[in-house]
PDB file of C-alpha atoms in Angstrom:
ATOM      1  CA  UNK N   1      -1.943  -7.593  21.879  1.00 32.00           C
ATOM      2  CA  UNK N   2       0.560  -7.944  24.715  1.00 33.00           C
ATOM      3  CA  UNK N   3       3.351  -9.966  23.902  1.00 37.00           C
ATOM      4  CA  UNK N   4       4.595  -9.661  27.916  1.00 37.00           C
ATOM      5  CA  UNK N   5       8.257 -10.607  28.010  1.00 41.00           C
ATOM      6  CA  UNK N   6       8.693 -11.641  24.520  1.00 55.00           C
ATOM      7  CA  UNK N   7       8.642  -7.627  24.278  1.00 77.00           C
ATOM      8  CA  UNK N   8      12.279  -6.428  22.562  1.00 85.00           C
ATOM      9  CA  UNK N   9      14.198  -4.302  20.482  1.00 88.00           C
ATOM     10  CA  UNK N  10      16.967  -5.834  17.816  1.00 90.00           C
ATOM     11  CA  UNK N  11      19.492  -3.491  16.093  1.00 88.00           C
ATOM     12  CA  UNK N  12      20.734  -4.377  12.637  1.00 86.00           C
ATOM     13  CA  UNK N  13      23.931  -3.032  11.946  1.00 81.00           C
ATOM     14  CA  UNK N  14      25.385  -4.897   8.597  1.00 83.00           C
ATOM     15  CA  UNK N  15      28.198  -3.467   6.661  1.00 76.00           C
ATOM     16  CA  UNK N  16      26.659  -0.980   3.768  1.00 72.00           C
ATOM     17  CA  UNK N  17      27.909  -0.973   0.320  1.00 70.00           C
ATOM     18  CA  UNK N  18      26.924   1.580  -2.907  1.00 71.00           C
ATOM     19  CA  UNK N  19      27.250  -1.581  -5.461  1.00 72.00           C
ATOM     20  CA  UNK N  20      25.218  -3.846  -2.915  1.00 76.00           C
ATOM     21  CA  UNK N  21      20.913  -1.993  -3.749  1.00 82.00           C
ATOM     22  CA  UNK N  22      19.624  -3.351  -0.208  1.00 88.00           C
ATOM     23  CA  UNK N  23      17.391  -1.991   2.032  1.00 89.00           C
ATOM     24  CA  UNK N  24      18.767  -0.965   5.122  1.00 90.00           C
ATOM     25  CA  UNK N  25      17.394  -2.322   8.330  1.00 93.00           C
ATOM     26  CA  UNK N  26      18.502  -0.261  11.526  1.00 93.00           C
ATOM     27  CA  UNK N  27      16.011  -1.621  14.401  1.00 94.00           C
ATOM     28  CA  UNK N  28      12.846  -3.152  14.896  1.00 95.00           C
ATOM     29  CA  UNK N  29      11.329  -3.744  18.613  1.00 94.00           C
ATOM     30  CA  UNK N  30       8.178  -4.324  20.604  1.00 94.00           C
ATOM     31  CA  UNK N  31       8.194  -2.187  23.899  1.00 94.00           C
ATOM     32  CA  UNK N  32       6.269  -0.972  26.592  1.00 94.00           C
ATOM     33  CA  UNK N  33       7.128   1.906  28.346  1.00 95.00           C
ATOM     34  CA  UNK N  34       6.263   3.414  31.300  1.00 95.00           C
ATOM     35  CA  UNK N  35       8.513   5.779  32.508  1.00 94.00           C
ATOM     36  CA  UNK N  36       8.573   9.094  32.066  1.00 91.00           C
ATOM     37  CA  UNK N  37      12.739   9.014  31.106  1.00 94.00           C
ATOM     38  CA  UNK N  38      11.225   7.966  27.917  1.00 95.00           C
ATOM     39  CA  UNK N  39      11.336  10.648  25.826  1.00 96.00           C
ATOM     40  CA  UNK N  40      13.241  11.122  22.022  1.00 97.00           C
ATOM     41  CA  UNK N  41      13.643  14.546  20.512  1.00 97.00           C
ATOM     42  CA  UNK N  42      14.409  14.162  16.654  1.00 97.00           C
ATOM     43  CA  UNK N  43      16.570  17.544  16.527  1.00 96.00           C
ATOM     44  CA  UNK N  44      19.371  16.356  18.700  1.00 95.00           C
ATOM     45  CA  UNK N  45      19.671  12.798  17.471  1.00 93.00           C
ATOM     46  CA  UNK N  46      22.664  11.414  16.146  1.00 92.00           C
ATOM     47  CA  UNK N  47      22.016   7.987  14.846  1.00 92.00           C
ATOM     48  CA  UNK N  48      20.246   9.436  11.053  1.00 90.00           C
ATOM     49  CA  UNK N  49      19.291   9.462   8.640  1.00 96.00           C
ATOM     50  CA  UNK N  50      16.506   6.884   9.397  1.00 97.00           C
ATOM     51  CA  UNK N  51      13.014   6.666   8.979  1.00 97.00           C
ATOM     52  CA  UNK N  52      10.677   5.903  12.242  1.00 98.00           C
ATOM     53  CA  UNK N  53       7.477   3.913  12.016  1.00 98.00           C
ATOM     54  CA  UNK N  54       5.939   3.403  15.323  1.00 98.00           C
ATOM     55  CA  UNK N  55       2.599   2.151  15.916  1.00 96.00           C
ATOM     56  CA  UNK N  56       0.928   1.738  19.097  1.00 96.00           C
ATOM     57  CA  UNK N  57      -0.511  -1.294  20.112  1.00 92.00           C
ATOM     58  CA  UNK N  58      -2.046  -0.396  23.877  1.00 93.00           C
ATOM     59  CA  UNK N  59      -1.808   2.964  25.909  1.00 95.00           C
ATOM     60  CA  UNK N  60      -1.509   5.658  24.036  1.00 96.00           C
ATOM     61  CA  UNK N  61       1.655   8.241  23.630  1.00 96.00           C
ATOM     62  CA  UNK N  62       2.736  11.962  22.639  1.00 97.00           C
ATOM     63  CA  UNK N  63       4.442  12.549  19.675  1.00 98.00           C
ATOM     64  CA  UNK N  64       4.562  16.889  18.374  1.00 97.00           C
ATOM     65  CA  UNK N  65       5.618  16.994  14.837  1.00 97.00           C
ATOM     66  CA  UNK N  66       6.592  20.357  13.564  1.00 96.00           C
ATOM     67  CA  UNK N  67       4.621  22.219  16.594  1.00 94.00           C
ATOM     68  CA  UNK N  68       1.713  20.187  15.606  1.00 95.00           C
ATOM     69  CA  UNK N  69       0.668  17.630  18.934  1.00 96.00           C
ATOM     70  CA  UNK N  70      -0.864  14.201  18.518  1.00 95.00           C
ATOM     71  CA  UNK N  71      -1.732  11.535  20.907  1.00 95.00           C
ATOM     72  CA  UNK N  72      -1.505   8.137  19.293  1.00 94.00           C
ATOM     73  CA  UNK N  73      -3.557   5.865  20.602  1.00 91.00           C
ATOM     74  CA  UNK N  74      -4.079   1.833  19.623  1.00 92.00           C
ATOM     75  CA  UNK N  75      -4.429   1.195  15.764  1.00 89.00           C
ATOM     76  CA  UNK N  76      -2.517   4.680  15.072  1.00 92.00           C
ATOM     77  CA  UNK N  77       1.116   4.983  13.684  1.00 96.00           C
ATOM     78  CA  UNK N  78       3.493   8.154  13.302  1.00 97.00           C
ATOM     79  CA  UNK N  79       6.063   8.460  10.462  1.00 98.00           C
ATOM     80  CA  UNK N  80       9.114  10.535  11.182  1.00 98.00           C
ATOM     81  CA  UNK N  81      12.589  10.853   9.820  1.00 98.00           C
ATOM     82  CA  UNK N  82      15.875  11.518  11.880  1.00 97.00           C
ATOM     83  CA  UNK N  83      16.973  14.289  12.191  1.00 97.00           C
ATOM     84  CA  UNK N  84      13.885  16.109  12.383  1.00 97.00           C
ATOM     85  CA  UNK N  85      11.576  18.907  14.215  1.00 98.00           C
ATOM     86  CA  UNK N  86       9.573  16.149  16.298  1.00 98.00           C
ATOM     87  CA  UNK N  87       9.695  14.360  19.558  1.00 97.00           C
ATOM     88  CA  UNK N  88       7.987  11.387  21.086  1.00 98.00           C
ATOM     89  CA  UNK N  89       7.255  10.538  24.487  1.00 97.00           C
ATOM     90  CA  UNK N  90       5.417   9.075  27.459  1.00 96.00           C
ATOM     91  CA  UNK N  91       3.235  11.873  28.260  1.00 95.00           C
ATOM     92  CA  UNK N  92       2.003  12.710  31.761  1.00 93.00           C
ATOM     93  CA  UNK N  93      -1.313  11.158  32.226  1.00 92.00           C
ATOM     94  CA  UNK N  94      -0.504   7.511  30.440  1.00 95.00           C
ATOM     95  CA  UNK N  95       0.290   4.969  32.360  1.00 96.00           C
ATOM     96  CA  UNK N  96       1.892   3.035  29.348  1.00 96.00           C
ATOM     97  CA  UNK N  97       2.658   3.401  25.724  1.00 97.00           C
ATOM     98  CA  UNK N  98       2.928  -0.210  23.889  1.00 96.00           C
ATOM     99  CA  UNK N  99       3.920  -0.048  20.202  1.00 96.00           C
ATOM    100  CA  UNK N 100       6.060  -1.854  17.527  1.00 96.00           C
ATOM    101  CA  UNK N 101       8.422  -0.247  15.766  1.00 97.00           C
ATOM    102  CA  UNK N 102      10.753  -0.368  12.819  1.00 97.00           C
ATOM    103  CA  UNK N 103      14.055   2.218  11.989  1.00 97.00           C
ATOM    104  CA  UNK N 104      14.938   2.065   8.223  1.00 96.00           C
ATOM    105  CA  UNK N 105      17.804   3.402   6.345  1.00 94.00           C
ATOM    106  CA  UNK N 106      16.379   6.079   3.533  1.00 94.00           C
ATOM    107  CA  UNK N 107      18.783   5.048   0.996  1.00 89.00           C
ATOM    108  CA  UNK N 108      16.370   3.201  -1.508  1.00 91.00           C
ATOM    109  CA  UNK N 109      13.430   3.463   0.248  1.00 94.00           C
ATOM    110  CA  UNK N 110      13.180   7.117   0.614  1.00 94.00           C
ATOM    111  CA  UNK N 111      10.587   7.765  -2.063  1.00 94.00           C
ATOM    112  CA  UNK N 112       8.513   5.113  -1.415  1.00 94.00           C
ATOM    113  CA  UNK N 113       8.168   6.477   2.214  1.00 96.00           C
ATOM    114  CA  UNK N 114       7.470   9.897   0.833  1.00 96.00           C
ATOM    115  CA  UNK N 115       4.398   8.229  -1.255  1.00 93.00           C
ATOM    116  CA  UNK N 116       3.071   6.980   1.371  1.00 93.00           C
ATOM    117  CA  UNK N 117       3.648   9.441   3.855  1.00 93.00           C
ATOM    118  CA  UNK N 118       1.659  12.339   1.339  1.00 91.00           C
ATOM    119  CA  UNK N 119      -1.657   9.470   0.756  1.00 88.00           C
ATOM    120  CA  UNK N 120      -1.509   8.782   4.176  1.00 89.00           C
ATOM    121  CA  UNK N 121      -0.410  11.607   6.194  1.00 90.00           C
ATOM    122  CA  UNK N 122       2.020  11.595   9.082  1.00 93.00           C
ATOM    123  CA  UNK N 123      -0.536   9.851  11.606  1.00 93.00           C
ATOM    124  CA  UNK N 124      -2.670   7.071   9.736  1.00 89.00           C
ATOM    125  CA  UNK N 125      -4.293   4.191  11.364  1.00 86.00           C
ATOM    126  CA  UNK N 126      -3.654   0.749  10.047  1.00 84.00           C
ATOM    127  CA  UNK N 127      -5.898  -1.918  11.115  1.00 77.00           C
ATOM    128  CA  UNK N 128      -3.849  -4.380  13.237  1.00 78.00           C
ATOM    129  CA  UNK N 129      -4.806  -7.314  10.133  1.00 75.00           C
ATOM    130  CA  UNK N 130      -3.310  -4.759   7.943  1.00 80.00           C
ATOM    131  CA  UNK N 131      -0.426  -5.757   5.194  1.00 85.00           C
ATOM    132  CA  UNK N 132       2.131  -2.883   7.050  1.00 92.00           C
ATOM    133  CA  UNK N 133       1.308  -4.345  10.485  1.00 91.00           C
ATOM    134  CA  UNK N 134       1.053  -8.011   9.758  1.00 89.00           C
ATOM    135  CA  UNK N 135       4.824  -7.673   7.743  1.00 92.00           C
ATOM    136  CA  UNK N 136       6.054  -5.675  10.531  1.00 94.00           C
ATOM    137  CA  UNK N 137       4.917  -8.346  13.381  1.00 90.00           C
ATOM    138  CA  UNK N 138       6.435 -11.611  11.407  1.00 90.00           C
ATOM    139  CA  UNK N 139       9.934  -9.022  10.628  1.00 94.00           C
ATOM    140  CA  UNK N 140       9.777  -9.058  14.565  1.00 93.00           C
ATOM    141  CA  UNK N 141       8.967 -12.497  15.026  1.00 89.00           C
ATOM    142  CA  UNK N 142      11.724 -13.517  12.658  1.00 92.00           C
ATOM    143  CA  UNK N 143      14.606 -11.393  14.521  1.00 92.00           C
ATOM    144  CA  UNK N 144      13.610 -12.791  18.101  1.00 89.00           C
ATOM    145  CA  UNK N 145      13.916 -15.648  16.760  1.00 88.00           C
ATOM    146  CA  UNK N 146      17.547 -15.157  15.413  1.00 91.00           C
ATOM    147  CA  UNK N 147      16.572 -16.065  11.982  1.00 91.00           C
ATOM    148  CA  UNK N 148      17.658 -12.700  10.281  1.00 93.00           C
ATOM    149  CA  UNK N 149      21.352 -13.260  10.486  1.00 91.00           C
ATOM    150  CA  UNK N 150      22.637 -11.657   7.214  1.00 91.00           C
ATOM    151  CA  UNK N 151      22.221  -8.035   5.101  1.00 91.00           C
ATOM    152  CA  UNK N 152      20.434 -10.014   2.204  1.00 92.00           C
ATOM    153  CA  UNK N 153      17.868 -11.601   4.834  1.00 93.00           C
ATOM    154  CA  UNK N 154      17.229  -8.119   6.679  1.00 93.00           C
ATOM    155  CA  UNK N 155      16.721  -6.368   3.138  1.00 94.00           C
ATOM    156  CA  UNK N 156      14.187  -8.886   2.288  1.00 94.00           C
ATOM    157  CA  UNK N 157      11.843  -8.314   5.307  1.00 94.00           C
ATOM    158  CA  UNK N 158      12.785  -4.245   5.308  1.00 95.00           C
ATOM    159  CA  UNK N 159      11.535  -3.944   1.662  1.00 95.00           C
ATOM    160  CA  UNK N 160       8.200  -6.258   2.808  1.00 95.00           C
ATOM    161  CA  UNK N 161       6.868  -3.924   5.187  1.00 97.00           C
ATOM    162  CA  UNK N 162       7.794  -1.025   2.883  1.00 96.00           C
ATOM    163  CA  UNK N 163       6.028  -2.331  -0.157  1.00 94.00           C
ATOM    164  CA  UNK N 164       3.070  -3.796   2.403  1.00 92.00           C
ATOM    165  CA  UNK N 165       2.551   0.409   2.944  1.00 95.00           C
ATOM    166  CA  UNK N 166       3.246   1.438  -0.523  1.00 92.00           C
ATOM    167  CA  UNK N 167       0.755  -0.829  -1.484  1.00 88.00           C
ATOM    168  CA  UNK N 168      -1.693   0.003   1.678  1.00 88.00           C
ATOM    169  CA  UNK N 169      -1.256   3.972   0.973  1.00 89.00           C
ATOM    170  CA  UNK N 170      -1.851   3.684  -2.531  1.00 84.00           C
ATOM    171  CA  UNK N 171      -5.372   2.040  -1.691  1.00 75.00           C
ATOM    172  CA  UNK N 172      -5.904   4.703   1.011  1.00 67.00           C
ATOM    173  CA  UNK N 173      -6.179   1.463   3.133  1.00 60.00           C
ATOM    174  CA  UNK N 174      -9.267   0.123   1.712  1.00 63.00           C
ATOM    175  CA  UNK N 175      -9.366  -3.688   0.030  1.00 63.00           C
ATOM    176  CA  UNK N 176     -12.618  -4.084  -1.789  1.00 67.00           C
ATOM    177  CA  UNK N 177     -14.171  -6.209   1.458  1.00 66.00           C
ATOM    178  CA  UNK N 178     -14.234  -2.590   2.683  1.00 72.00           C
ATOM    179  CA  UNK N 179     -16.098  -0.880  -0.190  1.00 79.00           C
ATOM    180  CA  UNK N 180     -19.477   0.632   0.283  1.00 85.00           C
ATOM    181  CA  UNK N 181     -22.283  -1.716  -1.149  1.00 88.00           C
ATOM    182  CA  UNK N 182     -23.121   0.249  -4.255  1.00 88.00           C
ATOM    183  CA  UNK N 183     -19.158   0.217  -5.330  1.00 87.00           C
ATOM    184  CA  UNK N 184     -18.811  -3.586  -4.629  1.00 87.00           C
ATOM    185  CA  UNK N 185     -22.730  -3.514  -7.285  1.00 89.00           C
ATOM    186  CA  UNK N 186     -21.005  -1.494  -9.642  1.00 89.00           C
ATOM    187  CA  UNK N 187     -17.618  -3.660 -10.275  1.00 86.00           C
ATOM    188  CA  UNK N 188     -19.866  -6.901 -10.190  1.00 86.00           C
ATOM    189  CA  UNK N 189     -22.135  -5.608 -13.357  1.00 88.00           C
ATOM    190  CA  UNK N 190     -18.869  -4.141 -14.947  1.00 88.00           C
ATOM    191  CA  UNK N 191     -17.730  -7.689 -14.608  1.00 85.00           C
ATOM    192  CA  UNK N 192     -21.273  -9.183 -16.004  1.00 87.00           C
ATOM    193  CA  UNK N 193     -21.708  -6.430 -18.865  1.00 89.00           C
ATOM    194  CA  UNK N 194     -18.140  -5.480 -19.502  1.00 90.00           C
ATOM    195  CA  UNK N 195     -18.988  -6.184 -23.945  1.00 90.00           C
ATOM    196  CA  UNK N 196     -21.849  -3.675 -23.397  1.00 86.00           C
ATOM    197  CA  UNK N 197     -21.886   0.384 -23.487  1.00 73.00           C
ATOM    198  CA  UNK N 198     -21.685   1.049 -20.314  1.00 77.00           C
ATOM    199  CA  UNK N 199     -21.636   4.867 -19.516  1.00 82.00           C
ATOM    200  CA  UNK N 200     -21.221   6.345 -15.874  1.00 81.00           C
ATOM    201  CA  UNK N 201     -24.841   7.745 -16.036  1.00 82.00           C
ATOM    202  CA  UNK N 202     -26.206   4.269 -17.033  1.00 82.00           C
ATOM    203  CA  UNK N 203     -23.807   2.519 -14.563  1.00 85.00           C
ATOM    204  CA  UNK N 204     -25.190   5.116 -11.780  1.00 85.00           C
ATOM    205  CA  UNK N 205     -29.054   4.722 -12.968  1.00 85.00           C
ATOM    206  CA  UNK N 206     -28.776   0.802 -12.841  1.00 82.00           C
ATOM    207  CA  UNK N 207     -27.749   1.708  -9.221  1.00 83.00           C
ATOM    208  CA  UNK N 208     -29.863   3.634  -8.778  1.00 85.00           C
ATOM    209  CA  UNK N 209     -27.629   6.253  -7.240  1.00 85.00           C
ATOM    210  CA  UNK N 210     -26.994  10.096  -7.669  1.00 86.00           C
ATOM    211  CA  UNK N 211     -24.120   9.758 -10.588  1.00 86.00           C
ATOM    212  CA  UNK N 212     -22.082  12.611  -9.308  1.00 87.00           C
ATOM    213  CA  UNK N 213     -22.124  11.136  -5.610  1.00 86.00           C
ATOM    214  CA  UNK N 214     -21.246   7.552  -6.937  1.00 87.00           C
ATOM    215  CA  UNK N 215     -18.450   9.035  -9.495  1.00 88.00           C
ATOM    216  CA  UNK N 216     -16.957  10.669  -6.412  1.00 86.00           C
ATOM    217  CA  UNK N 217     -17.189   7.546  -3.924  1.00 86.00           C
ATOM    218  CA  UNK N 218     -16.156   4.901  -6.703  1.00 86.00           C
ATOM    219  CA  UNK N 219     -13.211   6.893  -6.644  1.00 81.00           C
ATOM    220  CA  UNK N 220     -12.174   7.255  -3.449  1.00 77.00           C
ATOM    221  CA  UNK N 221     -12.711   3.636  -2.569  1.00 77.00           C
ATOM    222  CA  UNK N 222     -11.304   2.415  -5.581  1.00 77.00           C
ATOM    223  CA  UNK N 223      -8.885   4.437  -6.757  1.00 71.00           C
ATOM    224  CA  UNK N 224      -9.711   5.180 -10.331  1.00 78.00           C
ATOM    225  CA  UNK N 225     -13.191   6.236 -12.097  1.00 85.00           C
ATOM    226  CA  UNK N 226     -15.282   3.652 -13.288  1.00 88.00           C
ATOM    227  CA  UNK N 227     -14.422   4.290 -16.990  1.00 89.00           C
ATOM    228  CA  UNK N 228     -10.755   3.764 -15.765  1.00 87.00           C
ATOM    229  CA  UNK N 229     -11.859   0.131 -14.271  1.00 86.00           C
ATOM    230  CA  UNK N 230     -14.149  -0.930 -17.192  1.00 90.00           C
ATOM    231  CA  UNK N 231     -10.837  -0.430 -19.657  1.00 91.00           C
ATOM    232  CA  UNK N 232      -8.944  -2.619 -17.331  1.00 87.00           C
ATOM    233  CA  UNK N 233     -12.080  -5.445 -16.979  1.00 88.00           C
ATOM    234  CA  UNK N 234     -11.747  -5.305 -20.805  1.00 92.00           C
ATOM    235  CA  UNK N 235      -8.133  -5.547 -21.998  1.00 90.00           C
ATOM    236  CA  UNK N 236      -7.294  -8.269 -19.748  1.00 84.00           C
ATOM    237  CA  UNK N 237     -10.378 -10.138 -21.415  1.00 89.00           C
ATOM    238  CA  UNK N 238      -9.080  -9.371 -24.504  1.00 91.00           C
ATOM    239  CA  UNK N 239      -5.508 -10.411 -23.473  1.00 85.00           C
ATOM    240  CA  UNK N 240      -7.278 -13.850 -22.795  1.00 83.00           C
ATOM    241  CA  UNK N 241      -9.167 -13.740 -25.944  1.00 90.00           C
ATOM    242  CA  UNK N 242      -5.937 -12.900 -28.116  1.00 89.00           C
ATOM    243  CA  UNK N 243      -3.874 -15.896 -26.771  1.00 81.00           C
ATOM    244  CA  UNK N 244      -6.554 -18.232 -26.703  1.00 84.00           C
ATOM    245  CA  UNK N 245      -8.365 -17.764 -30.129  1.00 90.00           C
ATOM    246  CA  UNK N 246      -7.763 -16.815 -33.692  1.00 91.00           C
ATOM    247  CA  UNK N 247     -10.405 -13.937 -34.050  1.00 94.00           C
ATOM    248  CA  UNK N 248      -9.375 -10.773 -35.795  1.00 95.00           C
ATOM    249  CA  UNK N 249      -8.915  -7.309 -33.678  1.00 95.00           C
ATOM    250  CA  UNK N 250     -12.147  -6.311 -34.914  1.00 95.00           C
ATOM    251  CA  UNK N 251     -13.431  -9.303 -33.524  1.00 96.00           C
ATOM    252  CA  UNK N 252     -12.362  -9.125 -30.021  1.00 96.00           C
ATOM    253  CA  UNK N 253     -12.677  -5.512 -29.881  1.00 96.00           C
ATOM    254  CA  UNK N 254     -16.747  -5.650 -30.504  1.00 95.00           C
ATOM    255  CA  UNK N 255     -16.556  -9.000 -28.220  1.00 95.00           C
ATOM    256  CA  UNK N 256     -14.904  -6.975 -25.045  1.00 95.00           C
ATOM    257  CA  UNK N 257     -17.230  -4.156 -25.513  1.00 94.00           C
ATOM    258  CA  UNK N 258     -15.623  -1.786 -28.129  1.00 93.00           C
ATOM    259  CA  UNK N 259     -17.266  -0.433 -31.158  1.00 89.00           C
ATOM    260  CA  UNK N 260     -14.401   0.780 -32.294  1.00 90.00           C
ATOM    261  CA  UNK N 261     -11.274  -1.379 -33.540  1.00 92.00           C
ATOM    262  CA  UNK N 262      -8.659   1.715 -33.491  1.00 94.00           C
ATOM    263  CA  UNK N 263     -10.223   2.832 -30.121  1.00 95.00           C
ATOM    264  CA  UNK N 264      -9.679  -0.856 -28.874  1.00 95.00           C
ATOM    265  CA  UNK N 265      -5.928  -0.428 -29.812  1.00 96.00           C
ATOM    266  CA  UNK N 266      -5.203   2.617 -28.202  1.00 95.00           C
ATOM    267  CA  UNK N 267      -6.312   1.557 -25.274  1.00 94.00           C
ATOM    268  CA  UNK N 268      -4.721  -1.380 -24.987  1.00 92.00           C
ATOM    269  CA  UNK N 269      -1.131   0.110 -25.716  1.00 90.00           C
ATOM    270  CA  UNK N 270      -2.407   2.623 -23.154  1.00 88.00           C
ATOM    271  CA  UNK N 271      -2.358  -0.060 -20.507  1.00 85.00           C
ATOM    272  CA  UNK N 272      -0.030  -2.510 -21.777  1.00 83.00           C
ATOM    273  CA  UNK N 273       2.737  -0.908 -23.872  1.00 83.00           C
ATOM    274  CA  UNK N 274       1.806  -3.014 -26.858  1.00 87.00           C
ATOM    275  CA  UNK N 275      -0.563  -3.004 -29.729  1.00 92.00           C
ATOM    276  CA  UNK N 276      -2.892  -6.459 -30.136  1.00 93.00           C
ATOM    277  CA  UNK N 277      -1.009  -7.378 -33.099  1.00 91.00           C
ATOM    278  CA  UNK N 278       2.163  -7.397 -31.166  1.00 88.00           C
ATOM    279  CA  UNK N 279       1.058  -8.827 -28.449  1.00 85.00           C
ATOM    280  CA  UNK N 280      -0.210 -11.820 -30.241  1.00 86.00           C
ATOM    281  CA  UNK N 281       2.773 -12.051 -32.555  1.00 83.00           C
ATOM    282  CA  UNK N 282       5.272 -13.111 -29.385  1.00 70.00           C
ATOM    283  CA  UNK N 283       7.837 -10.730 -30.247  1.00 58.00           C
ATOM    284  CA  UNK N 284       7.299  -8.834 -26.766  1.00 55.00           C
ATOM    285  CA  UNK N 285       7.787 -11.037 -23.526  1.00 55.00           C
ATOM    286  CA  UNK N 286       4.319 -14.027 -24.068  1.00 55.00           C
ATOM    287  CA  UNK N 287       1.899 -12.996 -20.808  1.00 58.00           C
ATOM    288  CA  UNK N 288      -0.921 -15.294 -19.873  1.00 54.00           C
ATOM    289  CA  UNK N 289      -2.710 -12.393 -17.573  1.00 56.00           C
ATOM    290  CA  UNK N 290      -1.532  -8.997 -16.900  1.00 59.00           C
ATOM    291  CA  UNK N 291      -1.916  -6.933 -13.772  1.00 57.00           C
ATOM    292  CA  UNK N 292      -2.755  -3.523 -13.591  1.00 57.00           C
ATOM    293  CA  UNK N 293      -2.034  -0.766 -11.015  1.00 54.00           C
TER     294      UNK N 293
END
């Protein structure tokens, strides 16, 4: 994925303000380095706080974080913040290290970072067609070109990438094109059967699959049970239902698969903040479809 000399590094270095909430860009670049001089030790750096995403695209590196040692090699990125007990560098051995990188400013991104840094750990792999990686190469893209030119602009493609691996931690990485074949079977009959009974153990016997071992891989790929997912398949049917007909809350409930009308409720104020009634009524803000984490 050699960009040859379109390789680069652009600093970012717009005036900061408390009143003005924008994320602050520091750096982003695509090198290739060969030398040994290249070498950064996080304890004796002067330009933090900032957060460090590198991830290499060819060649392979060194990076020891906290006395731990890691070689990243293609498809593999390190988080790090500055100052800290790390250091990067071309180790002897490589002939090259190629890798994109972006510096952030911690001020309103700093939890997010932490999120993802605890799902994913300090040296995930991203698939280069991943959301991070693909909002990382157009932020690069757009400052060779020149086109980020203001603090509002930079802010806009700094928050991207960070909400690209929010989003990509909280899935542990996996879209559903990457689930195992029996959890891809079980959300299509949740989707067929959602207005029936469905129970785990019958969910896991139409599979024909151990229920413990499917609970436990649903889960992982997913990111809730399959209970959790059914009561989402359901309430935004019955969010469709409630705009769209006049039926009665008993009504939809036993339509989207509850036998119980006060069961029905609580779940959907669980997920939505609202009861049926008020949803219906207009007096909270009127939602065609609603989205659920």
């Amino acid at each position: 994925m050699s960009l040859g000399h379109l390789r680069g590094t652009y600093g970012f270095r717009f005036a900061e303000s408390p009143d003005r909430p924008l994320c602050g860009l520091f750096a982003v670049g695509h090198e290739r380095e060969s030398s040994a001089a290249y070498d950064w030790n996080g304890l004796t750096r002067t330009d933090g706080p900032l957060l460090l995403f590198q991830y290499t695209l060819d060649g392979y590196g060194e990076v020891e974080i906290d006395g731990r040692l890691y070689r990243p090699e293609p498809g593999r990125a390190f988080l790090v913040e500055i100052p800290g007990n790390h250091r990067y560098r071309l180790p002897a051995g490589s002939a090259a290290w190629e890798f994109l990188y972006i510096l952030l400013r911690p001020r309103l991104v700093g939890p997010l970072w932490d999120e993802a840094k605890t799902r994913l750990g300090e040296l995930p792999y991203l698939p280069q067609g991943s959301g991070p990686i693909a909002a990382l190469n157009d932020l690069y893209r757009e400052a060779r070109a020149g086109r980020i030119t203001d603090p509002y602009a930079a802010s806009s493609h700094a928050y991207r990438f960070m909400m690209e691996l929010a989003r990509f931690s909280a899935n542990k990485g996996m879209t559903d094109a990457m689930w195992p074949p029996a959890v891809k079977d079980a959300v299509r009959y949740m989707e067929r059967h959602f207005d029936r009974m469905i129970g785990q153990e019958q969910l896991s016997m139409e599979l024909g699959v151990s229920k413990y071992h499917f609970l436990r891989t649903f889960a992982r790929f997913v990111g809730m049970t399959p209970g959790e997912y059914l009561s989402r398949i359901r309430i935004q049917k019955a969010v469709e239902l409630l705009r769209q007909t006049d039926r009665s809350i008993e009504q939809i409930a036993a339509s989207v698969g509850y036998s119980s009308g006060s069961y029905f409720i609580k779940v959907f104020r669980k997920l939505t903040g609202q009861t049926p009634a008020q949803f219906r009524s207009g007096t909270e803000l009127p939602y065609s479809r609603l989205f659920f984490d």
